[in-house]
PDB file of C-alpha atoms in Angstrom:
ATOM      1  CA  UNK A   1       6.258 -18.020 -19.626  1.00  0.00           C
ATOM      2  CA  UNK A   2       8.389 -20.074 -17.494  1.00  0.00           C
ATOM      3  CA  UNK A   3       7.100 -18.942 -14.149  1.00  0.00           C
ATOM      4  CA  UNK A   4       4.842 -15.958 -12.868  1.00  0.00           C
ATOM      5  CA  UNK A   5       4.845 -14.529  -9.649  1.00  0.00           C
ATOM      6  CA  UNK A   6       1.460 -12.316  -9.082  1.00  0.00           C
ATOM      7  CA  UNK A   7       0.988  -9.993  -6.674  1.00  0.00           C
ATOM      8  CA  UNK A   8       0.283 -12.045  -3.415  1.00  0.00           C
ATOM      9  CA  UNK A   9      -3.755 -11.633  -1.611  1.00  0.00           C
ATOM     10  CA  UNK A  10      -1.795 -10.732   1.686  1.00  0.00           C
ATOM     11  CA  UNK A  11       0.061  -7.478  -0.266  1.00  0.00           C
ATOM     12  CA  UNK A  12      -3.739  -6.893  -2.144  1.00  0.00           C
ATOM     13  CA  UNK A  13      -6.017  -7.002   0.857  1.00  0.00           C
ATOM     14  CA  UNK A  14      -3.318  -4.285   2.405  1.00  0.00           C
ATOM     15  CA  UNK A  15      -3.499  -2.374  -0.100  1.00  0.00           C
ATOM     16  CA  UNK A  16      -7.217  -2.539  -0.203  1.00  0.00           C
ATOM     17  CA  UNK A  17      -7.534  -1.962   3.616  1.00  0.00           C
ATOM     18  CA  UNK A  18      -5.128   1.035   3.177  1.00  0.00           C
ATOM     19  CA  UNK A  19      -7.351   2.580   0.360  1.00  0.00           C
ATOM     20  CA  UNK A  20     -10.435   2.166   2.119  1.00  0.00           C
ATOM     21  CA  UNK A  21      -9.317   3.330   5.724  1.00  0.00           C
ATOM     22  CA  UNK A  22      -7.802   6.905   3.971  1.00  0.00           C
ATOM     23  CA  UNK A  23     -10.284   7.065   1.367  1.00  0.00           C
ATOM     24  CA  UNK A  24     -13.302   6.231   4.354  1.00  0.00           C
ATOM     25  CA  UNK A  25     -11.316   9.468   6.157  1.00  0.00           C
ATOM     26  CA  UNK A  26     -10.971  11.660   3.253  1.00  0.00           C
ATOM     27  CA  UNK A  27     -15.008  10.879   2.535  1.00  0.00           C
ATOM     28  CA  UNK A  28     -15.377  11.959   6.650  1.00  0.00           C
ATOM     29  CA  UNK A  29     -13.551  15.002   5.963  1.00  0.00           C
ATOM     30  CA  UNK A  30     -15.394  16.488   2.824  1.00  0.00           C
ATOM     31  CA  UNK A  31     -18.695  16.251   4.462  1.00  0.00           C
ATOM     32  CA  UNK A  32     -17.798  17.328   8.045  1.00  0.00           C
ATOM     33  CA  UNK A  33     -15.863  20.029   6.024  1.00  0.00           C
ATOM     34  CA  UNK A  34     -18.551  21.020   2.860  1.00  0.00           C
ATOM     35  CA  UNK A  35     -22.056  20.326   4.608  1.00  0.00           C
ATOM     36  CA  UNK A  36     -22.178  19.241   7.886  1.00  0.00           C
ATOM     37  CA  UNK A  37     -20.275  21.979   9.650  1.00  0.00           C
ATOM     38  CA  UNK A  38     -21.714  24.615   6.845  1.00  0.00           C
ATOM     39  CA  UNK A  39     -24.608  23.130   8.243  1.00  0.00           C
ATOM     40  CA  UNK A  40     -24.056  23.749  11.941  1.00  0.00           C
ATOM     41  CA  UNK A  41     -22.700  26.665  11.305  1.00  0.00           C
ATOM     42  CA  UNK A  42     -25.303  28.119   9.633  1.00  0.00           C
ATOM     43  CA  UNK A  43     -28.266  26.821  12.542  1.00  0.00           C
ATOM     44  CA  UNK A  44     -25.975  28.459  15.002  1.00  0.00           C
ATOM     45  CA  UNK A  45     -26.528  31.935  13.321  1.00  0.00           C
ATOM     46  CA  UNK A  46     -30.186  31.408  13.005  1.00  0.00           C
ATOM     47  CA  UNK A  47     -30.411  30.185  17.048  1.00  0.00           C
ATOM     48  CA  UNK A  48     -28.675  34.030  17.653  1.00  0.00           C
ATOM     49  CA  UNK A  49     -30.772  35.696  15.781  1.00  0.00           C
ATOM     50  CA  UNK A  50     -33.831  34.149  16.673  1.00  0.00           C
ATOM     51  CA  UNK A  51     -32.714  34.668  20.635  1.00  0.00           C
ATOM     52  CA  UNK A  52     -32.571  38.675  19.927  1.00  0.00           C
ATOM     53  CA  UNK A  53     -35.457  38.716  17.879  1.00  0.00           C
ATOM     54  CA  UNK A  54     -37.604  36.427  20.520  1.00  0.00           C
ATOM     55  CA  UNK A  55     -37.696  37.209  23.710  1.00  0.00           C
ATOM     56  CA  UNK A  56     -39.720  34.252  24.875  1.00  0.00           C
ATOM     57  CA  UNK A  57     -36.882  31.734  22.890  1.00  0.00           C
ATOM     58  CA  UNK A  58     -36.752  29.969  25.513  1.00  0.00           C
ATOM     59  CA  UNK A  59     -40.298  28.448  24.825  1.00  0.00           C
ATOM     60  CA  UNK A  60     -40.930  29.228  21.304  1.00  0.00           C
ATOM     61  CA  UNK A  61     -37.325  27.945  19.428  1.00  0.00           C
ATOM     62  CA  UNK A  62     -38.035  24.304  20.439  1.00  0.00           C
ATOM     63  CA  UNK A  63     -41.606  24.884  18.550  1.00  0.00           C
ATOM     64  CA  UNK A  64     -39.929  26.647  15.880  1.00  0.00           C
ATOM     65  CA  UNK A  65     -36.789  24.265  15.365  1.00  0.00           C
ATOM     66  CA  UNK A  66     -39.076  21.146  15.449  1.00  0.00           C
ATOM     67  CA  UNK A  67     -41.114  22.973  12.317  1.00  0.00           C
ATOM     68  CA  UNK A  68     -38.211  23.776  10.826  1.00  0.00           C
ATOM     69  CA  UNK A  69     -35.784  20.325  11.389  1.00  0.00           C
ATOM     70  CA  UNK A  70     -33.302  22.285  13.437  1.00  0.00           C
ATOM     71  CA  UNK A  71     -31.713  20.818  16.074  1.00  0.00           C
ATOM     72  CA  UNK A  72     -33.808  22.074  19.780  1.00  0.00           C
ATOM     73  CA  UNK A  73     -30.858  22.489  21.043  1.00  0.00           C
ATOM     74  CA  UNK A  74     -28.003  23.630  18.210  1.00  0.00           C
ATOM     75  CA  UNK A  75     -24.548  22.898  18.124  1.00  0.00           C
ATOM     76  CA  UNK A  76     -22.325  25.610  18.774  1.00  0.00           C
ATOM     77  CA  UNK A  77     -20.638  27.088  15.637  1.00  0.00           C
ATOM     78  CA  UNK A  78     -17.461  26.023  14.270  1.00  0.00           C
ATOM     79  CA  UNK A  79     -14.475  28.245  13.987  1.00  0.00           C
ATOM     80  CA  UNK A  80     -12.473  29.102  11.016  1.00  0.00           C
ATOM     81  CA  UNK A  81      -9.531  26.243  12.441  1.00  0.00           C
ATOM     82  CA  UNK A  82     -12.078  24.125  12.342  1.00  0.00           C
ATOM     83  CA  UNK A  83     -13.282  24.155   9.241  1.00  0.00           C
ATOM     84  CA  UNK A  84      -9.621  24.573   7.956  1.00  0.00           C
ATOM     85  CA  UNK A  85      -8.470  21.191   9.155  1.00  0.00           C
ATOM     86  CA  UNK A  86     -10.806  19.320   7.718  1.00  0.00           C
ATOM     87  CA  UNK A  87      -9.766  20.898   4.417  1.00  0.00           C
ATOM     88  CA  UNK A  88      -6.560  20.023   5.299  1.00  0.00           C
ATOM     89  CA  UNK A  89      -7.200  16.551   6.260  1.00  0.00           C
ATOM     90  CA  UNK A  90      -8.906  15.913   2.800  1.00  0.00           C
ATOM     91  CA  UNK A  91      -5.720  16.920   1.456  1.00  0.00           C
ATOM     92  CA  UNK A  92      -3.654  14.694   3.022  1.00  0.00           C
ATOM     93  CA  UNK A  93      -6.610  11.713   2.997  1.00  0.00           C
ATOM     94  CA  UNK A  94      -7.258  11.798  -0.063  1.00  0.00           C
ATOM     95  CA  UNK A  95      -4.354  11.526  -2.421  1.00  0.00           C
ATOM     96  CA  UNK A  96      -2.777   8.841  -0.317  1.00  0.00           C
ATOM     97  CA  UNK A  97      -6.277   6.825  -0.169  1.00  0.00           C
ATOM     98  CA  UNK A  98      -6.308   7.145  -4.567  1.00  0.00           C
ATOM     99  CA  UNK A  99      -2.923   6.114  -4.909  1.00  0.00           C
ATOM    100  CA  UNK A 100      -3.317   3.190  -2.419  1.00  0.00           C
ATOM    101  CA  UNK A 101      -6.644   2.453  -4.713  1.00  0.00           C
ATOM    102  CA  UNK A 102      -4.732   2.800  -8.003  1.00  0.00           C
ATOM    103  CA  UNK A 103      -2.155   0.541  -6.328  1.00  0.00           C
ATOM    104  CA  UNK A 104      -4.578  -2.170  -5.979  1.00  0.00           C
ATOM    105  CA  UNK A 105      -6.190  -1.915  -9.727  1.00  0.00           C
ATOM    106  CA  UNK A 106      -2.467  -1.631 -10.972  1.00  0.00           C
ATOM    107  CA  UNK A 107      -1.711  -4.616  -8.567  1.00  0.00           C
ATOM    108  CA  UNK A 108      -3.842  -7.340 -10.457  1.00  0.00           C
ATOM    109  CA  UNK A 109      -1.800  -6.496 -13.643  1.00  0.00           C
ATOM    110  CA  UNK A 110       1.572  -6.506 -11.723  1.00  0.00           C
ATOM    111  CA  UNK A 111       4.281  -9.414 -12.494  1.00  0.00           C
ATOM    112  CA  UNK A 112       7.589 -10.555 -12.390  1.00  0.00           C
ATOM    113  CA  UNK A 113       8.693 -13.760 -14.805  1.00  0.00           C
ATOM    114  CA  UNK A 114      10.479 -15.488 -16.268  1.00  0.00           C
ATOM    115  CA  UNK A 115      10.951 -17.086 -19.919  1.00  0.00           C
ATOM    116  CA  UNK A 116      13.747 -19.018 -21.416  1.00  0.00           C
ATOM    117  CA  UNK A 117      15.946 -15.882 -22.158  1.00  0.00           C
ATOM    118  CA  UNK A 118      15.537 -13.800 -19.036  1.00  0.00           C
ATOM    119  CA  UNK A 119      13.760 -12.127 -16.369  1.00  0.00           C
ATOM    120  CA  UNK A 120      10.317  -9.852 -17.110  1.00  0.00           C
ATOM    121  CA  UNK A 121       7.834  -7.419 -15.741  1.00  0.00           C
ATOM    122  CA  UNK A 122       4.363  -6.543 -16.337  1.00  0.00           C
ATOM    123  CA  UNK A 123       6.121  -3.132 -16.934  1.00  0.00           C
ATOM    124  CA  UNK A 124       8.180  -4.331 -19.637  1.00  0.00           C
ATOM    125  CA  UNK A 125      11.327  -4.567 -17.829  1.00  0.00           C
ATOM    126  CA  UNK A 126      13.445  -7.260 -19.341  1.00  0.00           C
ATOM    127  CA  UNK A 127      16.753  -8.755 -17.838  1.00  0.00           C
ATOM    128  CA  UNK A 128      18.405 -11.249 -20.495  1.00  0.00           C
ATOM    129  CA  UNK A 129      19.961 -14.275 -18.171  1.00  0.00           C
ATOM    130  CA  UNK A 130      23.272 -13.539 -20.074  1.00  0.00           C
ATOM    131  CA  UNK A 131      23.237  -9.770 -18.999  1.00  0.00           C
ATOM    132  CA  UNK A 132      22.790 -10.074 -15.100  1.00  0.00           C
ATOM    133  CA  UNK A 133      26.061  -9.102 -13.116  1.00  0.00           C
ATOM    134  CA  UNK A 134      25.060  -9.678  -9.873  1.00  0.00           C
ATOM    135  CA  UNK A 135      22.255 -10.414  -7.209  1.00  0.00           C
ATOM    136  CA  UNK A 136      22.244  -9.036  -3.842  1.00  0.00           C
ATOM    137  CA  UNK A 137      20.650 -11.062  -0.944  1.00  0.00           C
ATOM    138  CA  UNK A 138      21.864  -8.516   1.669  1.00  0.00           C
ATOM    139  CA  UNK A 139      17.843  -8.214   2.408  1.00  0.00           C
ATOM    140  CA  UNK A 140      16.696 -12.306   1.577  1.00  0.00           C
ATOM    141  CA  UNK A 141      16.710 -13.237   4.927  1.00  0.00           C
ATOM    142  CA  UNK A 142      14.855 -11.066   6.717  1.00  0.00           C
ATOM    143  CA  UNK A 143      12.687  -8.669   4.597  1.00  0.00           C
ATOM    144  CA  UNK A 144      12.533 -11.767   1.161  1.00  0.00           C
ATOM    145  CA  UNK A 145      14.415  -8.878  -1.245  1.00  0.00           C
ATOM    146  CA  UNK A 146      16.870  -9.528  -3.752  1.00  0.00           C
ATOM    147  CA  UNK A 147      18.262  -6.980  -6.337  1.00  0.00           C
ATOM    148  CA  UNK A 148      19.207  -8.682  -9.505  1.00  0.00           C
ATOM    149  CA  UNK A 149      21.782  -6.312 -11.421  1.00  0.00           C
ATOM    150  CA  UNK A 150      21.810  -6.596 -15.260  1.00  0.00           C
ATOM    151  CA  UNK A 151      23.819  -4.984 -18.478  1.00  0.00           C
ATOM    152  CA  UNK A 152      20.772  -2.772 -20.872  1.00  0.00           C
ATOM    153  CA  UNK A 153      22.138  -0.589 -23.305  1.00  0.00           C
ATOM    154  CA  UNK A 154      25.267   0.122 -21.533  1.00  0.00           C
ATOM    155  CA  UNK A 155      23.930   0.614 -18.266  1.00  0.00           C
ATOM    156  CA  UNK A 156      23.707  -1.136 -14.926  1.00  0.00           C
ATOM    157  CA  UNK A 157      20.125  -1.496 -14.115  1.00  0.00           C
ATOM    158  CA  UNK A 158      17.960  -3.211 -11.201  1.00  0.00           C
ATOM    159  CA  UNK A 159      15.329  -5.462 -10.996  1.00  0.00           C
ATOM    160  CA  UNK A 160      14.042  -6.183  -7.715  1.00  0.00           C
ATOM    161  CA  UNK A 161      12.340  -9.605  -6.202  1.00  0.00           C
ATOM    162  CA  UNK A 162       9.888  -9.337  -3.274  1.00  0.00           C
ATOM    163  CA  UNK A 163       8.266 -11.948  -1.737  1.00  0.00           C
ATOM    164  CA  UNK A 164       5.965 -10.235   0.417  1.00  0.00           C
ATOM    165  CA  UNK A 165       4.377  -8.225  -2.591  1.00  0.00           C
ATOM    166  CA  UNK A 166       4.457 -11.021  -4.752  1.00  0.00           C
ATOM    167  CA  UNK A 167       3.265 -14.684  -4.263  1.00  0.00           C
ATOM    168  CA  UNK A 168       6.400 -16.379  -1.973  1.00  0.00           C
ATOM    169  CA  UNK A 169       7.002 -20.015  -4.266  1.00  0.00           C
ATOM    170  CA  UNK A 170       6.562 -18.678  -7.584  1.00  0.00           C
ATOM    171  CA  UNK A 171       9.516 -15.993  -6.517  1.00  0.00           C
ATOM    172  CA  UNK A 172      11.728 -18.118  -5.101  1.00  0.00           C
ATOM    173  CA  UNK A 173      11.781 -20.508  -8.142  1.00  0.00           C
ATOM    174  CA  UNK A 174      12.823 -16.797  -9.994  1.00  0.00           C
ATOM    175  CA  UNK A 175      15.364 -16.383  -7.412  1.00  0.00           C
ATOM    176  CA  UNK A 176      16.390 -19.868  -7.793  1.00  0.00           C
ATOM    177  CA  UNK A 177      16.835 -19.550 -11.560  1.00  0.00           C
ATOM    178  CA  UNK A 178      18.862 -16.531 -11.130  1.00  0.00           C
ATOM    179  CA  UNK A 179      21.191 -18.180  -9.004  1.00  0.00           C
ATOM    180  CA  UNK A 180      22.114 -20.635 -11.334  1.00  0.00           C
ATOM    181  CA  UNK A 181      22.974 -18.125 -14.288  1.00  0.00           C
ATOM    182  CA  UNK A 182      25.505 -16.564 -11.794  1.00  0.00           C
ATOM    183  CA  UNK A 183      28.566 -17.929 -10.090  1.00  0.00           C
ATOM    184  CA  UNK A 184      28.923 -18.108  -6.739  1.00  0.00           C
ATOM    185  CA  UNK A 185      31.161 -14.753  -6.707  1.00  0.00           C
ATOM    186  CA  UNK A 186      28.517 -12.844  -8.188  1.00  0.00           C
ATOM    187  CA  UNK A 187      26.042 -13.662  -5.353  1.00  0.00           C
ATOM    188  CA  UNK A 188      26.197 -11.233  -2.350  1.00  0.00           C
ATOM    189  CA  UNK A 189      24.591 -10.950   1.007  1.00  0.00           C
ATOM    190  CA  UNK A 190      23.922 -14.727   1.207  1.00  0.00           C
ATOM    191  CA  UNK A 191      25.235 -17.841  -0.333  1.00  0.00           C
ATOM    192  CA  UNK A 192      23.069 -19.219  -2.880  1.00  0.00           C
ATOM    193  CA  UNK A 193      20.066 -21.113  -2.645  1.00  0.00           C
ATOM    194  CA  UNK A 194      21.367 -24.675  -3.424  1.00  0.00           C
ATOM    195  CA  UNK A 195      24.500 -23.954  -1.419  1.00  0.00           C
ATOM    196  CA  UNK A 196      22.146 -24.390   1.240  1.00  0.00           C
ATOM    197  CA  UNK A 197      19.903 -27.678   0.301  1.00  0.00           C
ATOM    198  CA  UNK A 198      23.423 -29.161  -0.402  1.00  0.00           C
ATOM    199  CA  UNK A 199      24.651 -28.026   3.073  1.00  0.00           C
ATOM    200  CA  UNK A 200      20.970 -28.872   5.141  1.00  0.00           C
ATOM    201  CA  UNK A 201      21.482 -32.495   3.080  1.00  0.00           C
ATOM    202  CA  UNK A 202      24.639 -33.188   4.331  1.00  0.00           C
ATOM    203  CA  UNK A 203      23.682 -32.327   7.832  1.00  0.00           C
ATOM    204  CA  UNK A 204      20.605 -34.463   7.271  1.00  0.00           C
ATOM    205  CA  UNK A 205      22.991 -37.769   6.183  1.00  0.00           C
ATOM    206  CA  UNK A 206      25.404 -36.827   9.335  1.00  0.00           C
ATOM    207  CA  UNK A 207      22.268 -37.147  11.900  1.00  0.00           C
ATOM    208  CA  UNK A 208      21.033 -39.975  10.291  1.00  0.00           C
ATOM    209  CA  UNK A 209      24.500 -42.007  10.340  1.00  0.00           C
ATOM    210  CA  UNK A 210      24.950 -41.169  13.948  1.00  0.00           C
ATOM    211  CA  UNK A 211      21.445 -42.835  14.851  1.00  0.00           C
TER     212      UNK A 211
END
């Protein structure tokens, strides 16, 4: 393969700092939510009962909890919203701390390339040089997207170049070779790439000849 643009560390230590931050929440929520308020919950109910039972708690519960590892002085019990919301929390934590884990796995697998006949992914999307119709630049400047358009079996598909997900030189060589499959015309958003080294050049030559 021509060139290979990997997923860049920035994008991967993201992803990994998302995963861990929802997954680190989701683990929070599970045991606040499955044993330690259960846990509470249930000392609570034993401090009542002992109180009606004993009418000299006062003195014997601390002698009692400490022989028992309860708490001398409990936590009061946790209501039903309570205990809901960390259920619900885990249900929000969790699935978007997995997928931000199975992002990163995916993510050391992930590619975009190129060879001599075209454009490929680690997905095994393929854009033959001689089918692309277009690429949009609209988003180059500021966010480093481009959408290359291409001709597969009739249809008018997208292939998308990101250089903030994927390593910044590597990408811009693939946008460069793009470019010069197209004619101007068929670039959008932005002139093309050389356009613009010919254009900083010939500024360059006009400074220099006025010094």
């Amino acid at each position: 393969m021509q060139i290979t643009a990997r997923m860049s560390k920035t994008y991967m230590w993201r992803l990994a700092l998302f995963a861990g931050i929802f997954l680190a929440y989701a683990s929070w929520s599970a045991y606040d939510g499955f044993v330690a308020y259960p846990k509470i919950n249930l000392i609570a109910n034993y401090f009542e009962e002992y109180k009606l039972q004993h009418a000299d708690w006062r003195d014997s519960w601390p002698v009692y909890a400490k022989a028992n590892g309860y708490p001398a002085l409990p936590d009061q019990a946790k209501g039903a919203f309570s205990m809901y919301a960390q259920y619900v929390q885990l249900g929000i934590t969790l699935p978007i701390g997995l997928a931000a884990l199975f992002a990163y796995i995916r993510g050391y697998k992930r590619f975009v390339g190129a060879d001599e006949k075209g454009l490929v992914t680690d997905a095994g999307q393929r854009a033959e040089f001689a089918d692309i119709v277009g690429l949009n630049k609209d988003r180059w400047k500021t966010k480093g997207i481009a959408v290359v358009s291409y001709k597969a079996d009739g249809i008018e598909r997208k292939l998308v170049l990101d250089d903030w997900k994927y390593d910044r030189e590597p990408t811009m060589q693939l946008l460069r070779l793009v470019e010069s499959h197209l004619r101007d015309e068929q670039v959008t958003g932005d002139i093309k790439e050389s356009a613009k080294d010919a254009a900083a050049a010939q500024t360059a030559e006009q400074v220099e000849s006025q010094t």
